[in-house]
Tab-separated table of C-alpha atoms in Angstrom:
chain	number	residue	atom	x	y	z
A	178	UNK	CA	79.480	98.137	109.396
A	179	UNK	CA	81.792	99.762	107.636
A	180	UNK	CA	83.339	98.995	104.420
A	181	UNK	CA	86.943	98.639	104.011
A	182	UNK	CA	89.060	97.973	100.427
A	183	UNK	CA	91.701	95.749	100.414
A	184	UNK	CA	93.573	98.784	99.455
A	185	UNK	CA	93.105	100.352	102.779
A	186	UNK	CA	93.411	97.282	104.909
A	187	UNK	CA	96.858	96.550	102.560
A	188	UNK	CA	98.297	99.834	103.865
A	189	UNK	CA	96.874	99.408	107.030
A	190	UNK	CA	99.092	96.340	107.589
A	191	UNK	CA	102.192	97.744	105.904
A	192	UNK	CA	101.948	100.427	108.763
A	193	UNK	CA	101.773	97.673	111.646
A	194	UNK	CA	104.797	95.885	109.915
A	195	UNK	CA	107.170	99.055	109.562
A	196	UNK	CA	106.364	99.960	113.454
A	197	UNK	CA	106.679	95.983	114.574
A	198	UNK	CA	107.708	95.659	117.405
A	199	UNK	CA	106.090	98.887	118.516
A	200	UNK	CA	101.961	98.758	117.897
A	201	UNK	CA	100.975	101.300	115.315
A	202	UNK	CA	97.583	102.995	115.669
A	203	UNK	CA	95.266	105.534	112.884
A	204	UNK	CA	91.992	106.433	111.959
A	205	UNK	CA	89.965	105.516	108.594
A	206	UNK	CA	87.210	108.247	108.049
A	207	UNK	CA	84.650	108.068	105.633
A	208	UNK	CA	81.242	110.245	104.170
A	209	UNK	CA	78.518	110.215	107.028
A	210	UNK	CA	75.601	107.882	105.726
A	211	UNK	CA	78.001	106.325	103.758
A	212	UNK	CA	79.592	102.955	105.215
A	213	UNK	CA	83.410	103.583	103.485
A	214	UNK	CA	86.176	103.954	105.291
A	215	UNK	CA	88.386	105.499	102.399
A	216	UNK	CA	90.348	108.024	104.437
A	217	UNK	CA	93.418	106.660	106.284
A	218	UNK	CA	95.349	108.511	108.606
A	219	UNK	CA	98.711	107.058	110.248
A	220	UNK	CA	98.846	108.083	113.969
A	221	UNK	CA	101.701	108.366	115.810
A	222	UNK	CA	101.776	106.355	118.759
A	223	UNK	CA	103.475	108.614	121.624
A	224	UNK	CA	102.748	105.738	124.180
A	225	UNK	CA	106.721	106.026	124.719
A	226	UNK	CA	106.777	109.348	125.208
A	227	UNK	CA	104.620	109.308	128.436
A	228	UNK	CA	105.887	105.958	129.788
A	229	UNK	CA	109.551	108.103	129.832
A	230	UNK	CA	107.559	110.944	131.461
A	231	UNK	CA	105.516	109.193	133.966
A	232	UNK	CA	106.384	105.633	134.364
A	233	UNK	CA	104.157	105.120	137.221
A	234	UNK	CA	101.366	106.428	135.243
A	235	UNK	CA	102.411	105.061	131.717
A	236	UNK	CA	103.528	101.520	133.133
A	237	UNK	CA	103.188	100.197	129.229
A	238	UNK	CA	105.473	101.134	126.508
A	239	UNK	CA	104.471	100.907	122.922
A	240	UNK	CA	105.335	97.220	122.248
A	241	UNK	CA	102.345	96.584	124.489
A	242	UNK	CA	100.435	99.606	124.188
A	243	UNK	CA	99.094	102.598	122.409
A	244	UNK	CA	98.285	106.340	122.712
A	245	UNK	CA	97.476	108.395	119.865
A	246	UNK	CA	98.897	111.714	119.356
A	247	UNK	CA	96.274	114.152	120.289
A	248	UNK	CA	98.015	116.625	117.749
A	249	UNK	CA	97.502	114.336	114.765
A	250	UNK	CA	93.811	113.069	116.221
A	251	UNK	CA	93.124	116.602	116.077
A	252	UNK	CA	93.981	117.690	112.245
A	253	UNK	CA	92.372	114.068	111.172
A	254	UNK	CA	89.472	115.834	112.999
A	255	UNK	CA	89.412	119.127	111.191
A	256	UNK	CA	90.156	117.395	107.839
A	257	UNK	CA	86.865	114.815	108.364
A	258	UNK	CA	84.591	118.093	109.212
A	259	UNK	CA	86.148	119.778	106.552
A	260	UNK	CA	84.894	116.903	104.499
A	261	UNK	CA	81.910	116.220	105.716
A	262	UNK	CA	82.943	113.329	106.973
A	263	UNK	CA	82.991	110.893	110.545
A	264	UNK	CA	85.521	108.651	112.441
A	265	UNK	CA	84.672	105.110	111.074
A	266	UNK	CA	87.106	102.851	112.353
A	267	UNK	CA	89.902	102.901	114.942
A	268	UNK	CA	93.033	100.628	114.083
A	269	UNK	CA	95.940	99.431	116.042
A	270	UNK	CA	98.526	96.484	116.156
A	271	UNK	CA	99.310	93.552	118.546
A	272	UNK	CA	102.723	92.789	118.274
A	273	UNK	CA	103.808	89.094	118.756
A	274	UNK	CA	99.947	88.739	120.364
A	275	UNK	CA	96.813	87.070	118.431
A	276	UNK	CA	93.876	89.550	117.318
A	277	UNK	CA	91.560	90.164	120.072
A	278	UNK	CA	89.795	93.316	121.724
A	279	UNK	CA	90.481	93.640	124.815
A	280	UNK	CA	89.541	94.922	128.425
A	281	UNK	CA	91.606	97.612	127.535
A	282	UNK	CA	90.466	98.371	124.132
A	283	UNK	CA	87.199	98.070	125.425
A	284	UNK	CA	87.719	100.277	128.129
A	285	UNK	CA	88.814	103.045	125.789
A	286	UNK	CA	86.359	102.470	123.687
A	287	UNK	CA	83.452	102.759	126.263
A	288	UNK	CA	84.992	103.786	129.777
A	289	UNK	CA	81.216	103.197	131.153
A	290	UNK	CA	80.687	99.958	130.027
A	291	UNK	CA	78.841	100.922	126.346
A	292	UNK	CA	80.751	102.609	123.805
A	293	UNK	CA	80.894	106.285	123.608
A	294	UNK	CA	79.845	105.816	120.216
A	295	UNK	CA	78.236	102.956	118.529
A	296	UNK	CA	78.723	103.942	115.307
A	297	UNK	CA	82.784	103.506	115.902
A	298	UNK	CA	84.363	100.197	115.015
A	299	UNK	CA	87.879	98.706	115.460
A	300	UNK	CA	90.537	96.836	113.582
A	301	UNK	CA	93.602	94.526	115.651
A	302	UNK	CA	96.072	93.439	113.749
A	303	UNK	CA	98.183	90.543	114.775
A	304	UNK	CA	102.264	91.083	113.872
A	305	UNK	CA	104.043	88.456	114.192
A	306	UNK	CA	107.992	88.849	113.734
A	307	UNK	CA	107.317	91.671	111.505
A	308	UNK	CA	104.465	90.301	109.392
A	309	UNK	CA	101.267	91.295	109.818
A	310	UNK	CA	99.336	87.528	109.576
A	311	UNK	CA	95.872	88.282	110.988
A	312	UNK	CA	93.519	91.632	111.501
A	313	UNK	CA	89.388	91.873	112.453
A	314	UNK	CA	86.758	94.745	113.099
A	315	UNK	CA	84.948	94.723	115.739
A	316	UNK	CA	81.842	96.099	116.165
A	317	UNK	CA	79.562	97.136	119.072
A	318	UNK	CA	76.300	94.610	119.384
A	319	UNK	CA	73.942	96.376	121.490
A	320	UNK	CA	71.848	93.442	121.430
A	321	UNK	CA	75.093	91.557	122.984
A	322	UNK	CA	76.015	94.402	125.044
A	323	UNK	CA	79.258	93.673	123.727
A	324	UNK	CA	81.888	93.616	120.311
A	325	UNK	CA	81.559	91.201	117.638
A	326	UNK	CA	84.405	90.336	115.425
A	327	UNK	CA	84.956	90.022	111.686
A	328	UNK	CA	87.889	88.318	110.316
A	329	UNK	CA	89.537	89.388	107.319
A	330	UNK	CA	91.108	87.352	105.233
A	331	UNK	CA	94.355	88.675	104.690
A	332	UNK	CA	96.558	88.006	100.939
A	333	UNK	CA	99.568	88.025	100.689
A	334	UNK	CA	100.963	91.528	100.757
């Protein structure tokens, strides 16, 4: 599991708030073998975007949905190899919705049912009118054959 400062998890929700009502979405990398996440990388969330190009396709917009920016996935990618280091954690927001991981997050996580990789884990955080008020990792059990969560207790920010 990995390990995550209150530092980190601070700007983490500071992101969520200044994108309410949209969801905001990043990365936290960290040193493989190591369990910190220390690395935080902002994504921009371009779910928008393709709902305007394809509504049909995109039926969600980003206050109920997110799609990161391959272009920015892909220099958080060269800058973790550069690095030496691995995706830890994938984060995004629920606006005006409670902290849960759902079908869909699931689903995106693991499109066959198990995650693509284990190793990965994910942080919700709940905004509510602008303040982030709740966030948890999840992790893959593959005793469970499913995500277990891990609340944080969040301070006031």
């Amino acid at each position: 599991m990995p390990f995550i400062s209150e530092y980190v998890l601070k700007q983490i929700c500071l992101q969520t708030e200044k994108a309410y009502p949209s969801e905001a979405c990043g990365i936290l990398i960290g040193p493989k073998e190591h369990h910190n996440a220390i690395g935080l990388f902002p994504i921009k969330n371009i779910q928008d975007e393709l709902h305007a190009q394809d509504p049909e396709k995109y039926s969600r917009t980003s206050k109920n949905a997110y799609y990161m920016d391959p272009k920015d996935v892909s220099i958080v990618e060269r800058e973790a190899a550069d690095k030496d280091f691995e995706f830890k954690v994938i984060y995004h927001s629920h606006p005006d919705h409670e902290v849960y991981f759902s079908e869909e997050d699931k689903l995106m996580a693991g499109p066959w049912g198990e995650p693509n990789n284990p190793n990965l884990h994910w942080v919700v955080v709940s905004v509510r009118e602008g303040k982030a008020v709740a966030a948890s990792l999840f992790s893959w059990e593959d005793e469970k054959k499913d995500y277990s969560e891990k609340k944080f207790r969040l301070r006031t920010l």
